[in-house]
C-alpha positions in Angstrom: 0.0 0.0 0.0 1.2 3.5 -1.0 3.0 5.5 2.5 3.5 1.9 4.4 6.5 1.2 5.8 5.7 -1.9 8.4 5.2 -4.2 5.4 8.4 -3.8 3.7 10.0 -6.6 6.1 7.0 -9.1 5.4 7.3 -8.6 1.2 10.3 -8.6 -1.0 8.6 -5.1 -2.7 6.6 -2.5 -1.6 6.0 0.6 -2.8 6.5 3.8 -1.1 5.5 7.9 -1.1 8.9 9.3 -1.2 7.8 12.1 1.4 7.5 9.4 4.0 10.5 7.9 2.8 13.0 10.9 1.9 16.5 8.9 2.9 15.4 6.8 -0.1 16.0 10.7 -2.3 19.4 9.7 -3.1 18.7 6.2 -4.3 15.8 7.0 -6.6 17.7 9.0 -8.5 20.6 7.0 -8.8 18.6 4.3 -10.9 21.0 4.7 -14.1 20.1 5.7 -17.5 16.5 5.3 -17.8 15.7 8.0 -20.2 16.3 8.6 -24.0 19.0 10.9 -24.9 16.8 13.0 -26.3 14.7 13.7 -23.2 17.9 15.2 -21.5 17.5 18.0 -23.6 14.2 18.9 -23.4 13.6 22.1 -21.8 10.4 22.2 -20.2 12.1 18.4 -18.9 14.5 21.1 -17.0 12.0 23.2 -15.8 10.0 20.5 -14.0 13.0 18.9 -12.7 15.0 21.4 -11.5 11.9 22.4 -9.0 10.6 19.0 -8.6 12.0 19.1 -5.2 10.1 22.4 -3.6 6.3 21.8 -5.2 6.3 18.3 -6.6 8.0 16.1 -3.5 4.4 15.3 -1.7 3.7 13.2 -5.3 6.9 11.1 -5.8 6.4 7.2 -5.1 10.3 4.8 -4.7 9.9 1.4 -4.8 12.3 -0.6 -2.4 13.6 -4.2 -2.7 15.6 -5.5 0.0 16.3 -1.5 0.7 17.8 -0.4 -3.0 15.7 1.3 -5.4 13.9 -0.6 -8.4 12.2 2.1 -10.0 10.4 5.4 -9.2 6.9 7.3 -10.7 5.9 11.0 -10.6 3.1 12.2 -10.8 1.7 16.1 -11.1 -1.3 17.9 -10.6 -3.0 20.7 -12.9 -6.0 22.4 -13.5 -8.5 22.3 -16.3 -11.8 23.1 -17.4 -13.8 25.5 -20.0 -13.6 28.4 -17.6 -9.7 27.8 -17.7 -9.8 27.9 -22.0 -8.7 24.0 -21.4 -11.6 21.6 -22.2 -9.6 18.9 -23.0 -5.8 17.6 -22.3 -3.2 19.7 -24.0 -2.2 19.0 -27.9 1.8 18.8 -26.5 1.1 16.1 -24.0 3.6 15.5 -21.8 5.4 19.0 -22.0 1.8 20.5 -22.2 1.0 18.6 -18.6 4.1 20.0 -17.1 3.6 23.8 -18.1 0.2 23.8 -16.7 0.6 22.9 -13.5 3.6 24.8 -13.5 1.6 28.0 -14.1 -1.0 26.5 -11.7 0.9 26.5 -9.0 2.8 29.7 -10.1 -0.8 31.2 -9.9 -1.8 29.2 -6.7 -4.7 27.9 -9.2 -6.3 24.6 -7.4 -5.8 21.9 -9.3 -8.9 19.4 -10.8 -6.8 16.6 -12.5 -3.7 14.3 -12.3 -1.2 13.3 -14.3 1.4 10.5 -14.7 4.6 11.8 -15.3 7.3 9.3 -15.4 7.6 5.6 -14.6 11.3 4.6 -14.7 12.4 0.7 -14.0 15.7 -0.1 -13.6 16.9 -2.6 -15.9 17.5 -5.2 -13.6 13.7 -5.4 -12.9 12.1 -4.8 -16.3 9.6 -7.6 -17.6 8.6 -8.2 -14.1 4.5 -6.6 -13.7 6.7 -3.6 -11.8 5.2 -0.9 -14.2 1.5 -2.2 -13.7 2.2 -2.5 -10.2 3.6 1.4 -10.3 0.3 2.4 -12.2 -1.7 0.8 -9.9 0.5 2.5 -6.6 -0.1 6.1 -8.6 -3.9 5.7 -9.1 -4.5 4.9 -5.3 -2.6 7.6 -4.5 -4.1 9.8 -6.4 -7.5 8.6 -5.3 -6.7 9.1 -1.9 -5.7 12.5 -2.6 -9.3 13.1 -4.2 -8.9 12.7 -7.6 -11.4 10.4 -9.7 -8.7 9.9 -12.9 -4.8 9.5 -13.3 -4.1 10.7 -17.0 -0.9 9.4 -18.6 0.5 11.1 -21.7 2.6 7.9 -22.9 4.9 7.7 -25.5 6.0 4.5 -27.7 9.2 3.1 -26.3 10.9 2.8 -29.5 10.0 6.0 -30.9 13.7 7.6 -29.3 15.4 5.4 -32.3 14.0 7.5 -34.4 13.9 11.2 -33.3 13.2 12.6 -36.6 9.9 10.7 -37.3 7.0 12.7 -36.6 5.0 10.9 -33.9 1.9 11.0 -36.7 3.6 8.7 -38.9 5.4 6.5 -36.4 2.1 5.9 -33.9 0.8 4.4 -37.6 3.4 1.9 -38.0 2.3 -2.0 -37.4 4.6 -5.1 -37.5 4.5 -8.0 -39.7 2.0 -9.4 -37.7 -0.8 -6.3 -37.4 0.0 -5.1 -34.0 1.5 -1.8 -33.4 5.2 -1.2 -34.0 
Protein backbone atom coordinates (compact mmCIF):
# COMPACT_ATOMS: atom_id res chain seq x y z
CA UNK A 1 0.00 0.00 0.00
CA UNK A 2 1.20 3.55 -0.99
CA UNK A 3 2.95 5.46 2.47
CA UNK A 4 3.46 1.92 4.37
CA UNK A 5 6.49 1.17 5.84
CA UNK A 6 5.71 -1.86 8.45
CA UNK A 7 5.23 -4.17 5.36
CA UNK A 8 8.39 -3.81 3.74
CA UNK A 9 9.97 -6.65 6.09
CA UNK A 10 7.04 -9.09 5.37
CA UNK A 11 7.31 -8.57 1.20
CA UNK A 12 10.26 -8.60 -0.97
CA UNK A 13 8.62 -5.09 -2.70
CA UNK A 14 6.62 -2.50 -1.58
CA UNK A 15 6.01 0.58 -2.78
CA UNK A 16 6.47 3.76 -1.06
CA UNK A 17 5.45 7.86 -1.12
CA UNK A 18 8.85 9.25 -1.22
CA UNK A 19 7.80 12.06 1.39
CA UNK A 20 7.47 9.36 4.03
CA UNK A 21 10.55 7.88 2.78
CA UNK A 22 13.05 10.87 1.88
CA UNK A 23 16.52 8.89 2.86
CA UNK A 24 15.41 6.80 -0.13
CA UNK A 25 16.02 10.72 -2.33
CA UNK A 26 19.43 9.69 -3.11
CA UNK A 27 18.72 6.17 -4.32
CA UNK A 28 15.78 6.99 -6.57
CA UNK A 29 17.65 9.05 -8.46
CA UNK A 30 20.60 7.03 -8.83
CA UNK A 31 18.63 4.32 -10.86
CA UNK A 32 21.00 4.68 -14.09
CA UNK A 33 20.13 5.69 -17.52
CA UNK A 34 16.47 5.33 -17.76
CA UNK A 35 15.69 8.01 -20.20
CA UNK A 36 16.29 8.65 -24.01
CA UNK A 37 18.98 10.90 -24.86
CA UNK A 38 16.75 13.03 -26.30
CA UNK A 39 14.68 13.72 -23.25
CA UNK A 40 17.90 15.16 -21.46
CA UNK A 41 17.50 17.98 -23.65
CA UNK A 42 14.16 18.87 -23.36
CA UNK A 43 13.65 22.13 -21.85
CA UNK A 44 10.37 22.18 -20.19
CA UNK A 45 12.12 18.40 -18.86
CA UNK A 46 14.47 21.08 -16.99
CA UNK A 47 12.00 23.20 -15.78
CA UNK A 48 10.02 20.45 -14.02
CA UNK A 49 13.02 18.93 -12.73
CA UNK A 50 14.96 21.40 -11.46
CA UNK A 51 11.87 22.43 -9.02
CA UNK A 52 10.56 18.98 -8.60
CA UNK A 53 11.97 19.07 -5.21
CA UNK A 54 10.09 22.40 -3.63
CA UNK A 55 6.33 21.84 -5.20
CA UNK A 56 6.30 18.34 -6.59
CA UNK A 57 7.95 16.09 -3.47
CA UNK A 58 4.43 15.27 -1.67
CA UNK A 59 3.74 13.24 -5.29
CA UNK A 60 6.92 11.11 -5.78
CA UNK A 61 6.42 7.21 -5.09
CA UNK A 62 10.26 4.78 -4.68
CA UNK A 63 9.90 1.36 -4.78
CA UNK A 64 12.26 -0.57 -2.41
CA UNK A 65 13.64 -4.20 -2.66
CA UNK A 66 15.55 -5.53 -0.03
CA UNK A 67 16.29 -1.54 0.67
CA UNK A 68 17.75 -0.45 -2.98
CA UNK A 69 15.66 1.27 -5.41
CA UNK A 70 13.93 -0.56 -8.40
CA UNK A 71 12.21 2.06 -10.00
CA UNK A 72 10.42 5.41 -9.21
CA UNK A 73 6.87 7.33 -10.71
CA UNK A 74 5.85 11.02 -10.58
CA UNK A 75 3.10 12.21 -10.76
CA UNK A 76 1.74 16.14 -11.12
CA UNK A 77 -1.28 17.91 -10.63
CA UNK A 78 -3.04 20.67 -12.94
CA UNK A 79 -6.00 22.40 -13.54
CA UNK A 80 -8.51 22.33 -16.29
CA UNK A 81 -11.77 23.15 -17.43
CA UNK A 82 -13.80 25.47 -19.99
CA UNK A 83 -13.62 28.40 -17.59
CA UNK A 84 -9.75 27.84 -17.70
CA UNK A 85 -9.78 27.87 -21.96
CA UNK A 86 -8.74 24.00 -21.45
CA UNK A 87 -11.55 21.60 -22.16
CA UNK A 88 -9.62 18.90 -23.02
CA UNK A 89 -5.81 17.63 -22.29
CA UNK A 90 -3.21 19.73 -23.96
CA UNK A 91 -2.22 19.00 -27.94
CA UNK A 92 1.78 18.78 -26.55
CA UNK A 93 1.13 16.07 -24.03
CA UNK A 94 3.60 15.45 -21.77
CA UNK A 95 5.41 19.02 -22.01
CA UNK A 96 1.78 20.51 -22.16
CA UNK A 97 0.95 18.61 -18.56
CA UNK A 98 4.07 19.98 -17.10
CA UNK A 99 3.59 23.79 -18.13
CA UNK A 100 0.17 23.77 -16.67
CA UNK A 101 0.57 22.87 -13.47
CA UNK A 102 3.62 24.76 -13.51
CA UNK A 103 1.62 28.02 -14.12
CA UNK A 104 -1.00 26.52 -11.71
CA UNK A 105 0.92 26.54 -9.00
CA UNK A 106 2.81 29.71 -10.08
CA UNK A 107 -0.84 31.19 -9.92
CA UNK A 108 -1.78 29.15 -6.71
CA UNK A 109 -4.73 27.95 -9.24
CA UNK A 110 -6.32 24.60 -7.40
CA UNK A 111 -5.84 21.94 -9.31
CA UNK A 112 -8.87 19.45 -10.80
CA UNK A 113 -6.82 16.64 -12.49
CA UNK A 114 -3.70 14.34 -12.32
CA UNK A 115 -1.22 13.25 -14.27
CA UNK A 116 1.38 10.51 -14.68
CA UNK A 117 4.65 11.76 -15.35
CA UNK A 118 7.25 9.31 -15.45
CA UNK A 119 7.62 5.62 -14.57
CA UNK A 120 11.35 4.63 -14.69
CA UNK A 121 12.37 0.68 -14.02
CA UNK A 122 15.72 -0.09 -13.60
CA UNK A 123 16.88 -2.57 -15.95
CA UNK A 124 17.50 -5.20 -13.57
CA UNK A 125 13.66 -5.36 -12.85
CA UNK A 126 12.13 -4.80 -16.35
CA UNK A 127 9.58 -7.58 -17.62
CA UNK A 128 8.56 -8.22 -14.12
CA UNK A 129 4.54 -6.55 -13.68
CA UNK A 130 6.71 -3.65 -11.78
CA UNK A 131 5.16 -0.90 -14.22
CA UNK A 132 1.46 -2.18 -13.74
CA UNK A 133 2.25 -2.45 -10.16
CA UNK A 134 3.62 1.40 -10.31
CA UNK A 135 0.29 2.39 -12.16
CA UNK A 136 -1.69 0.79 -9.88
CA UNK A 137 0.48 2.51 -6.63
CA UNK A 138 -0.09 6.08 -8.65
CA UNK A 139 -3.95 5.69 -9.10
CA UNK A 140 -4.47 4.89 -5.34
CA UNK A 141 -2.61 7.59 -4.49
CA UNK A 142 -4.12 9.77 -6.44
CA UNK A 143 -7.53 8.56 -5.29
CA UNK A 144 -6.70 9.09 -1.90
CA UNK A 145 -5.69 12.52 -2.61
CA UNK A 146 -9.28 13.07 -4.22
CA UNK A 147 -8.87 12.66 -7.62
CA UNK A 148 -11.36 10.39 -9.74
CA UNK A 149 -8.71 9.86 -12.95
CA UNK A 150 -4.80 9.48 -13.34
CA UNK A 151 -4.09 10.73 -16.95
CA UNK A 152 -0.92 9.36 -18.60
CA UNK A 153 0.55 11.14 -21.70
CA UNK A 154 2.65 7.87 -22.88
CA UNK A 155 4.88 7.72 -25.49
CA UNK A 156 5.98 4.54 -27.73
CA UNK A 157 9.25 3.05 -26.34
CA UNK A 158 10.88 2.83 -29.52
CA UNK A 159 10.04 5.99 -30.92
CA UNK A 160 13.74 7.59 -29.29
CA UNK A 161 15.37 5.42 -32.34
CA UNK A 162 14.03 7.55 -34.42
CA UNK A 163 13.89 11.24 -33.34
CA UNK A 164 13.23 12.56 -36.59
CA UNK A 165 9.94 10.66 -37.26
CA UNK A 166 7.04 12.70 -36.65
CA UNK A 167 4.95 10.93 -33.86
CA UNK A 168 1.91 10.96 -36.67
CA UNK A 169 3.64 8.72 -38.91
CA UNK A 170 5.45 6.48 -36.37
CA UNK A 171 2.10 5.90 -33.93
CA UNK A 172 0.79 4.37 -37.58
CA UNK A 173 3.38 1.86 -37.99
CA UNK A 174 2.30 -2.01 -37.44
CA UNK A 175 4.62 -5.12 -37.52
CA UNK A 176 4.50 -8.01 -39.75
CA UNK A 177 2.00 -9.37 -37.73
CA UNK A 178 -0.83 -6.27 -37.44
CA UNK A 179 0.01 -5.09 -34.03
CA UNK A 180 1.47 -1.83 -33.39
CA UNK A 181 5.25 -1.16 -33.98
Amino acid sequence: MVGSTDRLACRPMEILRLSDEPHLEEAMWGLGDVWPTFMLHDKVAETYYSDLRRWLHNVQVAVTDDGSVAARSFRIDFAMGDDLGRSSLPDDGWDGILLWSFLDHLSGRPPTHTSAIEIAIDPAHRGTGLAARMIEAMATDAAIAGFDDLYAPVRPSRKSEEPETRMGEYVHRVREDGLPF
